[in-house]
mmCIF file of C-alpha atoms in Angstrom:
data_model
loop_
_atom_site.group_PDB
_atom_site.id
_atom_site.type_symbol
_atom_site.label_atom_id
_atom_site.label_comp_id
_atom_site.label_asym_id
_atom_site.label_seq_id
_atom_site.Cartn_x
_atom_site.Cartn_y
_atom_site.Cartn_z
ATOM 1 C CA UNK A 1 2.433 28.521 -22.299
ATOM 2 C CA UNK A 2 3.663 25.506 -20.352
ATOM 3 C CA UNK A 3 5.310 23.817 -23.317
ATOM 4 C CA UNK A 4 4.075 20.755 -25.203
ATOM 5 C CA UNK A 5 1.582 18.451 -23.475
ATOM 6 C CA UNK A 6 2.973 15.228 -21.980
ATOM 7 C CA UNK A 7 2.924 12.246 -24.343
ATOM 8 C CA UNK A 8 -0.069 9.925 -24.270
ATOM 9 C CA UNK A 9 1.864 6.992 -22.790
ATOM 10 C CA UNK A 10 2.745 9.112 -19.759
ATOM 11 C CA UNK A 11 -0.760 10.440 -19.055
ATOM 12 C CA UNK A 12 -2.320 7.047 -19.829
ATOM 13 C CA UNK A 13 0.003 5.144 -17.485
ATOM 14 C CA UNK A 14 -0.551 7.665 -14.660
ATOM 15 C CA UNK A 15 -4.331 7.383 -15.045
ATOM 16 C CA UNK A 16 -4.268 3.590 -15.307
ATOM 17 C CA UNK A 17 -2.015 3.025 -12.274
ATOM 18 C CA UNK A 18 -4.315 5.260 -10.202
ATOM 19 C CA UNK A 19 -7.260 3.131 -11.332
ATOM 20 C CA UNK A 20 -5.312 0.002 -10.431
ATOM 21 C CA UNK A 21 -4.759 1.314 -6.899
ATOM 22 C CA UNK A 22 -8.394 2.319 -6.463
ATOM 23 C CA UNK A 23 -9.794 -1.055 -7.498
ATOM 24 C CA UNK A 24 -7.131 -3.109 -5.697
ATOM 25 C CA UNK A 25 -7.940 -1.331 -2.426
ATOM 26 C CA UNK A 26 -11.642 -1.962 -3.037
ATOM 27 C CA UNK A 27 -10.929 -5.676 -3.446
ATOM 28 C CA UNK A 28 -11.946 -5.619 -7.130
ATOM 29 C CA UNK A 29 -8.927 -7.649 -8.143
ATOM 30 C CA UNK A 30 -9.837 -8.651 -11.705
ATOM 31 C CA UNK A 31 -10.511 -5.046 -12.683
ATOM 32 C CA UNK A 32 -7.411 -3.837 -10.835
ATOM 33 C CA UNK A 33 -5.225 -6.345 -12.673
ATOM 34 C CA UNK A 34 -6.637 -5.290 -16.027
ATOM 35 C CA UNK A 35 -5.786 -1.634 -15.361
ATOM 36 C CA UNK A 36 -2.311 -2.545 -14.160
ATOM 37 C CA UNK A 37 -1.522 -4.553 -17.278
ATOM 38 C CA UNK A 38 -2.770 -1.652 -19.421
ATOM 39 C CA UNK A 39 -0.508 0.753 -17.490
ATOM 40 C CA UNK A 40 2.500 -1.515 -18.059
ATOM 41 C CA UNK A 41 1.490 -1.766 -21.711
ATOM 42 C CA UNK A 42 1.560 2.033 -22.016
ATOM 43 C CA UNK A 43 5.093 2.452 -20.616
ATOM 44 C CA UNK A 44 6.354 -0.779 -22.162
ATOM 45 C CA UNK A 45 5.009 0.247 -25.560
ATOM 46 C CA UNK A 46 7.181 3.353 -25.314
ATOM 47 C CA UNK A 47 10.190 1.199 -24.399
ATOM 48 C CA UNK A 48 10.531 2.949 -21.023
ATOM 49 C CA UNK A 49 12.308 0.620 -18.600
ATOM 50 C CA UNK A 50 12.584 2.961 -15.578
ATOM 51 C CA UNK A 51 8.950 4.069 -15.854
ATOM 52 C CA UNK A 52 7.762 0.457 -16.165
ATOM 53 C CA UNK A 53 9.858 -0.475 -13.122
ATOM 54 C CA UNK A 54 8.203 2.388 -11.212
ATOM 55 C CA UNK A 55 4.737 0.999 -12.001
ATOM 56 C CA UNK A 56 5.778 -2.348 -10.513
ATOM 57 C CA UNK A 57 7.050 -0.465 -7.466
ATOM 58 C CA UNK A 58 3.687 1.297 -7.033
ATOM 59 C CA UNK A 59 1.963 -2.075 -7.333
ATOM 60 C CA UNK A 60 4.286 -3.545 -4.705
ATOM 61 C CA UNK A 61 3.648 -0.612 -2.340
ATOM 62 C CA UNK A 62 -0.117 -0.928 -2.791
ATOM 63 C CA UNK A 63 -0.031 -4.656 -2.085
ATOM 64 C CA UNK A 64 2.201 -4.240 0.963
ATOM 65 C CA UNK A 65 -0.179 -1.540 2.253
ATOM 66 C CA UNK A 66 -2.809 -4.313 2.173
ATOM 67 C CA UNK A 67 -0.443 -6.619 4.139
ATOM 68 C CA UNK A 68 0.207 -8.801 1.098
ATOM 69 C CA UNK A 69 3.781 -10.072 1.225
ATOM 70 C CA UNK A 70 5.082 -8.861 -2.134
ATOM 71 C CA UNK A 71 8.880 -8.889 -2.538
ATOM 72 C CA UNK A 72 8.829 -6.335 -5.433
ATOM 73 C CA UNK A 73 10.759 -8.864 -7.557
ATOM 74 C CA UNK A 74 9.507 -7.517 -10.907
ATOM 75 C CA UNK A 75 10.615 -4.011 -9.949
ATOM 76 C CA UNK A 76 14.051 -5.257 -8.871
ATOM 77 C CA UNK A 77 14.568 -7.111 -12.148
ATOM 78 C CA UNK A 78 13.779 -4.033 -14.260
ATOM 79 C CA UNK A 79 15.609 -1.627 -11.947
ATOM 80 C CA UNK A 80 18.826 -3.586 -12.399
ATOM 81 C CA UNK A 81 18.791 -2.377 -16.018
ATOM 82 C CA UNK A 82 17.691 1.228 -15.353
ATOM 83 C CA UNK A 83 18.377 2.143 -11.709
ATOM 84 C CA UNK A 84 16.898 5.285 -10.152
ATOM 85 C CA UNK A 85 18.197 6.414 -6.746
ATOM 86 C CA UNK A 86 14.828 7.606 -5.378
ATOM 87 C CA UNK A 87 13.050 4.444 -6.531
ATOM 88 C CA UNK A 88 15.816 2.300 -5.035
ATOM 89 C CA UNK A 89 15.410 4.066 -1.677
ATOM 90 C CA UNK A 90 11.638 3.493 -1.791
ATOM 91 C CA UNK A 91 12.216 -0.172 -2.693
ATOM 92 C CA UNK A 92 14.478 -0.597 0.331
ATOM 93 C CA UNK A 93 11.855 1.142 2.474
ATOM 94 C CA UNK A 94 9.095 -1.184 1.242
ATOM 95 C CA UNK A 95 11.194 -4.303 1.778
ATOM 96 C CA UNK A 96 12.066 -3.265 5.360
ATOM 97 C CA UNK A 97 15.782 -2.678 4.782
ATOM 98 C CA UNK A 98 15.895 0.582 6.718
ATOM 99 C CA UNK A 99 19.417 0.383 8.130
ATOM 100 C CA UNK A 100 21.646 2.795 6.239
ATOM 101 C CA UNK A 101 18.708 3.934 4.089
ATOM 102 C CA UNK A 102 19.139 7.366 2.469
ATOM 103 C CA UNK A 103 16.023 8.858 4.080
ATOM 104 C CA UNK A 104 16.326 12.120 2.117
ATOM 105 C CA UNK A 105 15.490 10.213 -1.086
ATOM 106 C CA UNK A 106 12.189 8.897 0.308
ATOM 107 C CA UNK A 107 8.838 10.619 -0.303
ATOM 108 C CA UNK A 108 8.327 13.247 2.432
ATOM 109 C CA UNK A 109 5.535 11.443 4.264
ATOM 110 C CA UNK A 110 7.672 8.360 5.015
ATOM 111 C CA UNK A 111 10.834 10.035 6.305
ATOM 112 C CA UNK A 112 9.786 10.594 9.925
ATOM 113 C CA UNK A 113 8.809 6.934 10.331
ATOM 114 C CA UNK A 114 12.287 5.703 9.411
ATOM 115 C CA UNK A 115 14.019 8.382 11.493
ATOM 116 C CA UNK A 116 11.971 7.669 14.644
ATOM 117 C CA UNK A 117 13.258 5.193 17.263
ATOM 118 C CA UNK A 118 11.581 1.794 16.894
ATOM 119 C CA UNK A 119 9.524 2.243 20.064
ATOM 120 C CA UNK A 120 8.081 5.584 18.909
ATOM 121 C CA UNK A 121 7.288 4.823 15.288
ATOM 122 C CA UNK A 122 3.594 4.149 15.888
ATOM 123 C CA UNK A 123 3.236 7.738 17.172
ATOM 124 C CA UNK A 124 4.386 9.082 13.794
ATOM 125 C CA UNK A 125 1.495 7.408 11.936
ATOM 126 C CA UNK A 126 -1.254 9.744 13.142
ATOM 127 C CA UNK A 127 0.671 12.731 11.756
ATOM 128 C CA UNK A 128 0.692 11.360 8.184
ATOM 129 C CA UNK A 129 -2.011 13.183 6.225
ATOM 130 C CA UNK A 130 -2.158 10.984 3.136
ATOM 131 C CA UNK A 131 -4.347 7.959 3.973
ATOM 132 C CA UNK A 132 -2.582 5.486 1.674
ATOM 133 C CA UNK A 133 0.846 6.528 2.988
ATOM 134 C CA UNK A 134 -0.489 6.144 6.555
ATOM 135 C CA UNK A 135 -1.881 2.688 5.790
ATOM 136 C CA UNK A 136 1.355 1.628 4.101
ATOM 137 C CA UNK A 137 3.468 2.778 7.039
ATOM 138 C CA UNK A 138 1.197 0.976 9.509
ATOM 139 C CA UNK A 139 1.441 -2.202 7.434
ATOM 140 C CA UNK A 140 5.225 -1.985 7.302
ATOM 141 C CA UNK A 141 5.278 -1.689 11.104
ATOM 142 C CA UNK A 142 3.122 -4.834 11.290
ATOM 143 C CA UNK A 143 5.592 -6.606 8.997
ATOM 144 C CA UNK A 144 8.488 -5.415 11.173
ATOM 145 C CA UNK A 145 6.602 -6.678 14.260
ATOM 146 C CA UNK A 146 6.641 -3.157 15.712
ATOM 147 C CA UNK A 147 2.865 -2.589 15.638
ATOM 148 C CA UNK A 148 0.766 -2.228 18.785
ATOM 149 C CA UNK A 149 -3.018 -2.188 19.287
ATOM 150 C CA UNK A 150 -3.151 1.537 18.458
ATOM 151 C CA UNK A 151 -1.360 0.887 15.148
ATOM 152 C CA UNK A 152 -3.930 -1.750 14.182
ATOM 153 C CA UNK A 153 -6.801 0.525 15.212
ATOM 154 C CA UNK A 154 -5.443 3.455 13.192
ATOM 155 C CA UNK A 155 -4.902 1.298 10.105
ATOM 156 C CA UNK A 156 -8.401 -0.168 10.450
ATOM 157 C CA UNK A 157 -10.061 3.227 10.704
ATOM 158 C CA UNK A 158 -7.954 4.659 7.871
ATOM 159 C CA UNK A 159 -9.153 1.855 5.591
ATOM 160 C CA UNK A 160 -12.715 2.209 6.895
ATOM 161 C CA UNK A 161 -12.858 5.977 6.295
ATOM 162 C CA UNK A 162 -11.723 5.475 2.695
ATOM 163 C CA UNK A 163 -13.956 2.448 2.076
ATOM 164 C CA UNK A 164 -10.915 0.327 1.204
ATOM 165 C CA UNK A 165 -12.478 -3.082 1.732
ATOM 166 C CA UNK A 166 -9.446 -5.276 1.043
ATOM 167 C CA UNK A 167 -7.100 -3.883 3.730
ATOM 168 C CA UNK A 168 -10.042 -3.182 6.048
ATOM 169 C CA UNK A 169 -10.972 -6.862 6.104
ATOM 170 C CA UNK A 170 -7.363 -7.879 6.793
ATOM 171 C CA UNK A 171 -7.010 -5.429 9.672
ATOM 172 C CA UNK A 172 -10.380 -6.274 11.208
ATOM 173 C CA UNK A 173 -9.332 -9.933 11.261
ATOM 174 C CA UNK A 174 -6.024 -9.010 12.911
ATOM 175 C CA UNK A 175 -7.901 -7.051 15.563
ATOM 176 C CA UNK A 176 -10.316 -9.966 16.012
ATOM 177 C CA UNK A 177 -7.385 -12.339 16.606
ATOM 178 C CA UNK A 178 -5.961 -9.922 19.147
ATOM 179 C CA UNK A 179 -9.311 -9.642 20.960
ATOM 180 C CA UNK A 180 -9.586 -13.448 21.044
ATOM 181 C CA UNK A 181 -6.062 -13.745 22.458
ATOM 182 C CA UNK A 182 -7.021 -11.315 25.233
ATOM 183 C CA UNK A 183 -10.347 -13.050 25.910
ATOM 184 C CA UNK A 184 -12.344 -9.902 25.097
ATOM 185 C CA UNK A 185 -15.669 -11.401 24.025
ATOM 186 C CA UNK A 186 -17.492 -8.078 23.563
ATOM 187 C CA UNK A 187 -14.769 -6.755 21.265
ATOM 188 C CA UNK A 188 -14.732 -10.048 19.350
ATOM 189 C CA UNK A 189 -18.466 -9.793 18.743
ATOM 190 C CA UNK A 190 -18.224 -6.162 17.604
ATOM 191 C CA UNK A 191 -15.381 -6.944 15.210
ATOM 192 C CA UNK A 192 -17.096 -10.085 13.907
ATOM 193 C CA UNK A 193 -20.090 -7.961 12.902
ATOM 194 C CA UNK A 194 -17.854 -5.509 11.026
ATOM 195 C CA UNK A 195 -16.030 -8.394 9.317
ATOM 196 C CA UNK A 196 -19.358 -9.863 8.225
ATOM 197 C CA UNK A 197 -20.461 -6.547 6.694
ATOM 198 C CA UNK A 198 -17.245 -6.152 4.722
ATOM 199 C CA UNK A 199 -17.274 -9.771 3.530
ATOM 200 C CA UNK A 200 -20.867 -9.364 2.347
ATOM 201 C CA UNK A 201 -19.894 -6.235 0.401
ATOM 202 C CA UNK A 202 -17.159 -8.198 -1.397
ATOM 203 C CA UNK A 203 -19.575 -10.857 -2.646
ATOM 204 C CA UNK A 204 -20.463 -10.518 -6.337
ATOM 205 C CA UNK A 205 -23.823 -8.826 -6.783
ATOM 206 C CA UNK A 206 -26.453 -11.042 -8.414
ATOM 207 C CA UNK A 207 -27.067 -10.184 -12.047
#
């Protein structure tokens, strides 16, 4: 046998944080927030500081993947009490402090991005299999002002393939701004239509 089953707080928090991510990416923010608070309640109820800090780190990563400027302050406050080296490395990665970062402590899918020269980082994105990791890395490149048109296109299509309305809308608007800046009317019109479809899908359905 594989030993005793994991305690309820652990399985509950893992399930709830996954639900938080799903609904946040769909733009269902009220539902997402409810699941997140329940996840924090599960780890907090067990008095687990490091695990609660990790939930805040996952939340921060999810928000930054959607190009929301989250400083991970709640994670940092808890982590000061119960530091974890891998979580600290991920925190530094998320908050763009890559110089001197211990890359070996990062999740596998993010290591190549940090190791690559700044001018080549966008090429690494297409090799990342996990869609949320790919979207996060693209968003961090945008925040570092290292993203090109191909980066925006890849992030847009990653969000589109997954049906992640919240980041999709953000990236479509970024592409629309870029098309406007280049005077590309046909591309503006195409993107405006996609933006309209996503915005309509985010409207509450009539009861």
